[in-house]
Short mmCIF file of C-alpha atoms and ligand atoms in Angstrom, two decimals:
data_model
loop_
_atom_site.label_atom_id
_atom_site.label_comp_id
_atom_site.label_asym_id
_atom_site.label_seq_id
_atom_site.Cartn_x
_atom_site.Cartn_y
_atom_site.Cartn_z
CA UNK A 193 -9.78 19.50 -14.33
CA UNK A 194 -10.29 16.58 -11.91
CA UNK A 195 -8.67 16.16 -8.48
CA UNK A 196 -8.62 12.81 -6.65
CA UNK A 197 -7.39 11.81 -3.17
CA UNK A 198 -5.92 8.30 -3.31
CA UNK A 199 -5.05 6.64 0.01
CA UNK A 200 -1.94 4.80 1.18
CA UNK A 201 -2.37 1.05 1.43
CA UNK A 202 -0.81 -1.89 3.23
CA UNK A 203 -0.33 -4.98 1.06
CA UNK A 204 0.15 -8.66 2.00
CA UNK A 205 -0.88 -8.29 5.70
CA UNK A 206 1.56 -11.15 6.31
CA UNK A 207 -0.29 -14.24 5.14
CA UNK A 208 -1.72 -12.78 1.89
CA UNK A 209 1.41 -12.14 -0.21
CA UNK A 210 0.45 -10.42 -3.49
CA UNK A 211 -3.26 -11.04 -2.69
CA UNK A 212 -4.41 -9.06 0.39
CA UNK A 213 -4.45 -5.29 0.73
CA UNK A 214 -6.07 -2.65 2.91
CA UNK A 215 -6.81 1.03 2.30
CA UNK A 216 -5.57 3.30 5.11
CA UNK A 217 -7.52 6.42 6.11
CA UNK A 218 -4.21 8.34 6.07
CA UNK A 219 -1.75 9.31 4.57
CA UNK A 220 -2.76 9.90 0.91
CA UNK A 221 -1.65 11.33 -2.44
CA UNK A 222 -3.67 14.02 -4.23
CA UNK A 223 -3.61 13.78 -8.04
CA UNK A 224 -4.90 16.58 -10.31
CA UNK A 225 -5.31 16.09 -14.08
CA UNK A 226 -6.14 18.51 -16.90
CA UNK A 227 -6.53 17.66 -20.60
CA UNK A 228 -3.40 18.43 -22.64
CA UNK A 229 -1.96 17.49 -26.03
CA UNK A 230 1.12 15.95 -24.38
CA UNK A 231 1.54 14.42 -20.95
CA UNK A 232 3.59 16.31 -18.36
CA UNK A 233 4.01 15.35 -14.70
CA UNK A 234 4.88 17.60 -11.77
CA UNK A 235 5.52 16.07 -8.33
CA UNK A 236 5.50 17.94 -4.99
CA UNK A 237 5.25 16.81 -1.37
CA UNK A 238 6.90 14.06 0.69
CA UNK A 239 9.92 12.53 -1.06
CA UNK A 240 9.15 14.35 -4.33
CA UNK A 241 12.87 14.71 -5.02
CA UNK A 242 13.14 10.89 -5.42
CA UNK A 243 10.28 10.56 -7.89
CA UNK A 244 10.86 10.83 -11.66
CA UNK A 245 8.68 13.29 -13.60
CA UNK A 246 9.40 11.48 -16.89
CA UNK A 247 6.10 9.75 -17.89
CA UNK A 248 8.09 6.67 -18.95
CA UNK A 249 9.36 6.25 -15.37
CA UNK A 250 6.48 7.51 -13.22
CA UNK A 251 3.67 5.06 -12.41
CA UNK A 252 1.02 7.49 -13.69
CA UNK A 253 2.63 7.46 -17.16
CA UNK A 254 1.59 3.83 -17.66
CA UNK A 255 -1.98 4.73 -16.65
CA UNK A 256 -2.05 7.57 -19.21
CA UNK A 257 -0.95 5.09 -21.88
CA UNK A 258 -3.47 2.44 -20.90
CA UNK A 259 -6.38 4.92 -20.92
CA UNK A 260 -5.06 6.86 -23.94
CA UNK A 261 -5.60 10.00 -21.86
CA UNK A 262 -2.83 12.60 -22.25
CA UNK A 263 -2.87 15.19 -19.48
CA UNK A 264 -1.03 17.77 -17.47
CA UNK A 265 -0.70 15.94 -14.14
CA UNK A 266 0.18 17.26 -10.69
CA UNK A 267 0.91 14.75 -7.90
CA UNK A 268 1.02 16.04 -4.33
CA UNK A 269 2.72 13.20 -2.44
CA UNK A 270 1.49 12.44 1.05
CA UNK A 271 2.78 8.86 0.88
CA UNK A 272 6.58 8.67 0.99
CA UNK A 273 8.17 6.60 -1.81
CA UNK A 274 9.88 3.25 -1.03
CA UNK A 275 7.81 3.04 2.18
CA UNK A 276 5.82 -0.19 2.02
CA UNK A 277 2.70 1.96 2.14
CA UNK A 278 1.83 1.73 -1.55
CA UNK A 279 3.28 5.10 -2.54
CA UNK A 280 3.78 4.26 -6.20
CA UNK A 281 0.31 2.65 -6.24
CA UNK A 282 -1.50 5.63 -4.67
CA UNK A 283 -0.43 7.91 -7.54
CA UNK A 284 -1.39 5.30 -10.15
CA UNK A 285 -4.76 4.67 -8.49
CA UNK A 286 -5.51 8.38 -8.21
CA UNK A 287 -4.53 8.96 -11.84
CA UNK A 288 -6.68 6.05 -13.05
CA UNK A 289 -9.78 7.36 -11.25
CA UNK A 290 -9.11 10.98 -12.30
CA UNK A 291 -8.33 10.27 -15.99
CA UNK A 292 -11.32 7.91 -16.32
CA UNK A 293 -13.50 10.82 -15.18
CA UNK A 294 -11.66 13.53 -17.17
CA UNK A 295 -11.99 11.62 -20.45
CA UNK A 296 -15.37 10.07 -19.64
CA UNK A 297 -14.06 6.56 -20.32
CA UNK A 298 -16.92 5.00 -18.33
CA UNK A 299 -14.86 2.24 -16.72
CA UNK A 300 -15.97 0.82 -13.37
CA UNK A 301 -13.70 1.02 -10.32
CA UNK A 302 -12.97 -2.73 -10.66
CA UNK A 303 -12.03 -2.27 -14.31
CA UNK A 304 -9.54 0.44 -13.31
CA UNK A 305 -7.60 -1.95 -11.02
CA UNK A 306 -5.59 -3.78 -13.75
CA UNK A 307 -4.99 -0.45 -15.52
CA UNK A 308 -3.49 1.15 -12.40
CA UNK A 309 -1.47 -2.04 -11.80
CA UNK A 310 0.41 -1.37 -15.06
CA UNK A 311 2.07 1.47 -13.14
CA UNK A 312 3.39 -1.00 -10.56
CA UNK A 313 5.09 -2.98 -13.33
CA UNK A 314 7.06 0.18 -14.21
CA UNK A 315 8.67 0.37 -10.77
CA UNK A 316 8.77 -3.19 -9.38
CA UNK A 317 8.78 -5.26 -12.57
CA UNK A 318 5.47 -6.97 -11.66
CA UNK A 319 1.92 -5.62 -12.19
CA UNK A 320 0.82 -6.68 -8.69
CA UNK A 321 -2.64 -5.30 -7.83
CA UNK A 322 -2.62 -5.67 -4.05
CA UNK A 323 -1.93 -1.95 -3.46
CA UNK A 324 -3.86 -0.35 -6.34
CA UNK A 325 -7.02 -2.39 -5.59
CA UNK A 326 -7.56 -1.03 -2.06
CA UNK A 327 -6.41 2.45 -3.09
CA UNK A 328 -9.16 2.50 -5.74
CA UNK A 329 -11.90 0.44 -4.06
CA UNK A 330 -11.23 0.99 -0.34
CA UNK A 331 -11.58 -1.45 2.57
CA UNK A 332 -9.88 -4.86 2.72
CA UNK A 333 -9.27 -6.33 -0.73
CA UNK A 334 -8.50 -9.75 -2.13
CA UNK A 335 -7.01 -9.71 -5.65
CA UNK A 336 -6.32 -12.66 -7.93
CA UNK A 337 -5.31 -12.62 -11.58
CA UNK A 338 -9.01 -13.00 -12.39
CA UNK A 339 -10.83 -10.62 -10.08
CA UNK A 340 -10.90 -8.36 -7.02
CA UNK A 341 -13.22 -8.43 -4.02
CA UNK A 342 -13.45 -5.70 -1.39
CA UNK A 343 -15.00 -5.73 2.07
CA UNK A 344 -15.55 -2.75 4.39
CA UNK A 345 -13.80 -3.44 7.68
CA UNK A 346 -13.61 -1.20 10.75
CA UNK A 347 -10.13 -1.98 12.05
CA UNK A 348 -7.81 0.47 13.90
CA UNK A 349 -4.26 0.41 12.55
CA UNK A 350 -0.83 1.87 13.36
CA UNK A 351 1.81 1.96 10.64
CA UNK A 352 5.31 2.91 11.71
CA UNK A 353 7.65 4.12 8.95
CA UNK A 354 11.39 4.18 9.71
CA UNK A 355 13.57 6.79 8.05
CA UNK A 356 15.12 4.31 5.62
CA UNK A 357 14.07 3.29 2.10
CA UNK A 358 13.41 -0.26 0.84
CA UNK A 359 12.49 -0.55 -2.82
CA UNK A 360 9.81 -3.09 -3.68
CA UNK A 361 11.93 -4.27 -6.62
CA UNK A 362 14.83 -5.12 -4.23
CA UNK A 363 12.53 -6.68 -1.62
CA UNK A 364 11.00 -8.98 -4.24
CA UNK A 365 14.44 -10.48 -4.83
CA UNK A 366 14.43 -12.05 -1.33
CA UNK A 367 11.07 -13.80 -1.77
CA UNK A 368 11.71 -17.59 -1.65
CA UNK A 369 10.99 -19.48 -4.87
CA UNK A 370 9.65 -22.57 -3.08
CA UNK A 371 7.88 -23.37 0.19
CA UNK A 372 7.23 -26.55 2.15
CA UNK A 373 3.75 -28.10 2.34
CA UNK A 374 3.71 -27.44 6.12
CA UNK A 375 4.42 -23.76 5.56
CA UNK A 376 1.73 -23.55 2.87
CA UNK A 377 -0.88 -25.21 5.07
CA UNK A 378 -0.05 -22.84 7.93
CA UNK A 379 -0.23 -19.82 5.62
CA UNK A 380 -3.56 -20.81 4.06
CA UNK A 381 -5.05 -21.33 7.54
CA UNK A 382 -3.79 -17.92 8.69
CA UNK A 383 -4.98 -16.15 5.54
CA UNK A 384 -8.46 -17.67 5.86
CA UNK A 385 -8.59 -16.63 9.53
CA UNK A 386 -7.59 -13.09 8.60
CA UNK A 387 -10.28 -12.87 5.89
CA UNK A 388 -12.98 -14.02 8.33
CA UNK A 389 -11.68 -11.43 10.82
CA UNK A 390 -12.00 -8.66 8.23
CA UNK A 391 -15.58 -9.69 7.39
CA UNK A 392 -16.39 -9.48 11.12
CA UNK A 393 -14.27 -6.33 11.80
CA UNK A 394 -12.57 -8.38 14.53
CA UNK A 395 -8.98 -7.19 15.24
CA UNK A 396 -8.17 -10.33 17.26
CA UNK A 397 -8.98 -12.67 14.37
CA UNK A 398 -7.19 -10.41 11.88
CA UNK A 399 -4.13 -10.26 14.11
CA UNK A 400 -4.13 -14.04 14.65
CA UNK A 401 -4.20 -14.53 10.87
CA UNK A 402 -1.27 -12.27 10.00
CA UNK A 403 1.56 -14.74 10.68
CA UNK A 404 3.39 -15.90 7.58
CA UNK A 405 6.32 -18.33 7.78
CA UNK A 406 7.39 -17.92 4.11
CA UNK A 407 7.94 -14.34 2.90
CA UNK A 408 7.87 -12.15 6.02
CA UNK A 409 10.95 -13.65 7.78
CA UNK A 410 13.06 -12.85 4.68
CA UNK A 411 11.65 -9.29 4.38
CA UNK A 412 12.07 -8.65 8.12
CA UNK A 413 15.84 -9.11 7.80
CA UNK A 414 15.93 -5.97 5.61
CA UNK A 415 14.46 -3.83 8.42
CA UNK A 416 16.86 -2.88 11.25
CA UNK A 417 15.10 -3.24 14.61
CA UNK A 418 12.15 -5.27 13.23
CA UNK A 419 12.04 -7.91 16.00
CA UNK A 420 12.26 -5.33 18.79
CA UNK A 421 9.63 -3.06 17.23
CA UNK A 422 7.29 -6.04 16.74
CA UNK A 423 7.73 -7.19 20.34
CA UNK A 424 7.18 -3.63 21.65
CA UNK A 425 3.95 -3.32 19.65
CA UNK A 426 2.62 -6.62 21.06
CA UNK A 427 3.61 -5.59 24.61
CA UNK A 428 1.64 -2.34 24.11
CA UNK A 429 -1.47 -4.32 23.12
CA UNK A 430 -1.31 -4.86 19.33
CA UNK A 431 -3.38 -7.81 18.10
CA UNK A 432 -1.09 -8.51 15.13
CA UNK A 433 2.14 -7.09 13.71
CA UNK A 434 3.92 -7.66 10.40
CA UNK A 435 5.86 -6.02 7.57
CA UNK A 436 3.67 -3.60 5.58
CA UNK A 437 3.98 -4.41 1.87
CA UNK A 438 7.62 -4.89 1.02
CA UNK A 439 8.66 -2.74 4.02
CA UNK A 440 10.25 -0.90 5.68
CA UNK A 441 6.95 0.22 7.28
CA UNK A 442 5.61 -2.10 9.99
CA UNK A 443 1.84 -2.48 10.46
CA UNK A 444 0.09 -3.18 13.76
CA UNK A 445 -3.57 -4.15 13.96
CA UNK A 446 -5.06 -2.68 17.14
CA UNK A 447 -8.16 -2.89 19.29
CA UNK A 448 -10.10 0.35 19.90
CA UNK A 449 -8.22 2.70 22.24
CA UNK A 450 -4.82 1.02 21.85
CA UNK A 451 -3.36 2.95 18.90
CA UNK A 452 -1.67 5.75 20.83
CA UNK A 453 0.22 3.35 23.12
CA UNK A 454 1.18 1.04 20.25
CA UNK A 455 2.45 3.96 18.16
CA UNK A 456 4.57 5.27 21.05
CA UNK A 457 6.03 1.81 21.76
CA UNK A 458 6.97 1.26 18.11
CA UNK A 459 8.63 4.69 17.86
CA UNK A 460 10.58 4.09 21.09
CA UNK A 461 11.82 0.71 19.86
CA UNK A 462 13.01 2.19 16.56
CA UNK A 463 14.70 5.02 18.51
CA UNK A 464 16.48 2.43 20.68
CA UNK A 465 17.79 0.88 17.46
CA UNK A 466 19.10 4.33 16.44
CA UNK A 467 16.48 4.89 13.74
CA UNK A 468 14.18 7.89 13.33
CA UNK A 469 10.64 6.90 12.45
CA UNK A 470 7.16 8.32 12.01
CA UNK A 471 3.96 6.61 13.19
CA UNK A 472 0.53 7.06 11.60
CA UNK A 473 -2.49 6.27 13.77
CA UNK A 474 -4.93 5.28 11.06
CA UNK A 475 -7.65 2.72 10.21
CA UNK A 476 -8.93 0.73 7.28
CA UNK A 477 -10.73 3.35 5.24
CA UNK A 478 -12.26 4.38 1.93
CA UNK A 479 -10.67 4.23 -1.51
CA UNK A 480 -10.01 7.05 -3.97
CA UNK A 481 -12.32 10.04 -3.65
CA UNK A 482 -12.98 12.72 -6.29
CA UNK A 483 -12.37 16.03 -4.46
CA UNK A 484 -13.01 18.45 -7.30
CA UNK A 485 -14.01 18.49 -10.98
N1 LIG B 585 4.13 8.46 -8.65
C1 LIG B 585 5.05 7.82 -7.94
N2 LIG B 585 4.97 7.82 -6.59
C2 LIG B 585 5.91 7.18 -5.85
N3 LIG B 585 6.98 6.55 -6.35
C3 LIG B 585 7.11 6.51 -7.70
C4 LIG B 585 6.14 7.14 -8.54
N4 LIG B 585 6.53 6.93 -9.83
C5 LIG B 585 7.67 6.23 -9.80
N5 LIG B 585 8.04 5.98 -8.52
C6 LIG B 585 9.23 5.23 -8.09
O1 LIG B 585 8.78 4.04 -7.45
C7 LIG B 585 9.67 3.67 -6.41
C8 LIG B 585 8.86 3.52 -5.14
O2 LIG B 585 7.96 2.48 -5.32
P1 LIG B 585 8.03 1.20 -4.39
O3 LIG B 585 9.44 0.72 -4.32
O4 LIG B 585 7.00 0.26 -4.87
O5 LIG B 585 7.66 1.80 -2.97
P2 LIG B 585 6.26 1.94 -2.26
O6 LIG B 585 6.16 0.74 -1.40
O7 LIG B 585 6.35 3.14 -1.37
O8 LIG B 585 5.24 2.05 -3.31
C9 LIG B 585 10.68 4.79 -6.29
O9 LIG B 585 11.85 4.40 -6.98
C10 LIG B 585 10.04 5.94 -7.02
O10 LIG B 585 10.94 6.85 -7.62
N1 LIG B 586 2.89 -7.67 -2.80
C1 LIG B 586 3.89 -6.65 -2.99
C2 LIG B 586 3.44 -5.40 -2.25
C3 LIG B 586 4.43 -4.27 -2.29
O1 LIG B 586 3.91 -3.20 -1.53
P1 LIG B 586 4.70 -1.82 -1.39
O2 LIG B 586 3.79 -0.94 -0.60
O3 LIG B 586 5.96 -2.13 -0.69
O4 LIG B 586 4.92 -1.31 -2.79
C4 LIG B 586 5.22 -7.17 -2.43
O5 LIG B 586 5.20 -7.61 -1.29
O6 LIG B 586 6.22 -7.14 -3.14
#
């Protein structure tokens, strides 16, 4: 038996659509696997009632297939599904790390990234790696079709999750098919600034690099109260604010000591818009950890 804790993640970070991701120190899924002749999946925890236990429909089923590793699998969800916090990815990442260990497949963490991404294709139609990479490797990650790089970054974060669901599959339908050269130049400049900020663990540079004029404005329209919550977070001291993943969670990058005030301001702004929400005071953290074997 192997048990792995796989963290929530925030993808895109504004300017890095389908490329940037960050592991969050909390919340997390806990995935336990045991060898079995046939694969079975049991799901408990936050939002478990919305998650299919059929291996054909659960993200971990694709990981079992890719590793040829049938197992009895228990997923304890700490990351709510359809959150923008990499819920589907956390289970896939945890299963990839756990099954690799259970069956002694000998794959490196980097080699597990494309395998876990197969799970994302099951739910969103695209095997994007920007959530599974940080959930496996930890830190701030940059993924391309060729490779993944990860950097440890000490950055305080608040993610605020409203009590509404946005599926990644639906939110990918609003992504524009084209962009102007001006918008591309602005986005590349912001993304490069953000990457330098991560390498320096500098929340001001990271925050300055989060703006994205192409995808985020379309995604923000799907989140009631987005503009007010964003403004409230900046007024409370956030260095940068954007949609987390495909939403509806909103991520704020903070300076040390500012998380409590930013979290309260974001919750108040959602409440003013008539929406219940939960805020996690978290930080960029480690990837999947083997808890027991
Ligand atoms: N192990 C899993 N954990 C979470 N969601 C899963 C899992 N397997 C399948 N799903 C499905 O994936 C969808 C949520 O994924 P997604 O829309 O990408 O949201 P998130 O941003 O939270 O990952 C839901 O329809 C859910 O039922
Ligand atoms: N790059 C993807 C990331 C989706 O993240 P999730 O946490 O919402 O699953 C996208 O923006 O579609």
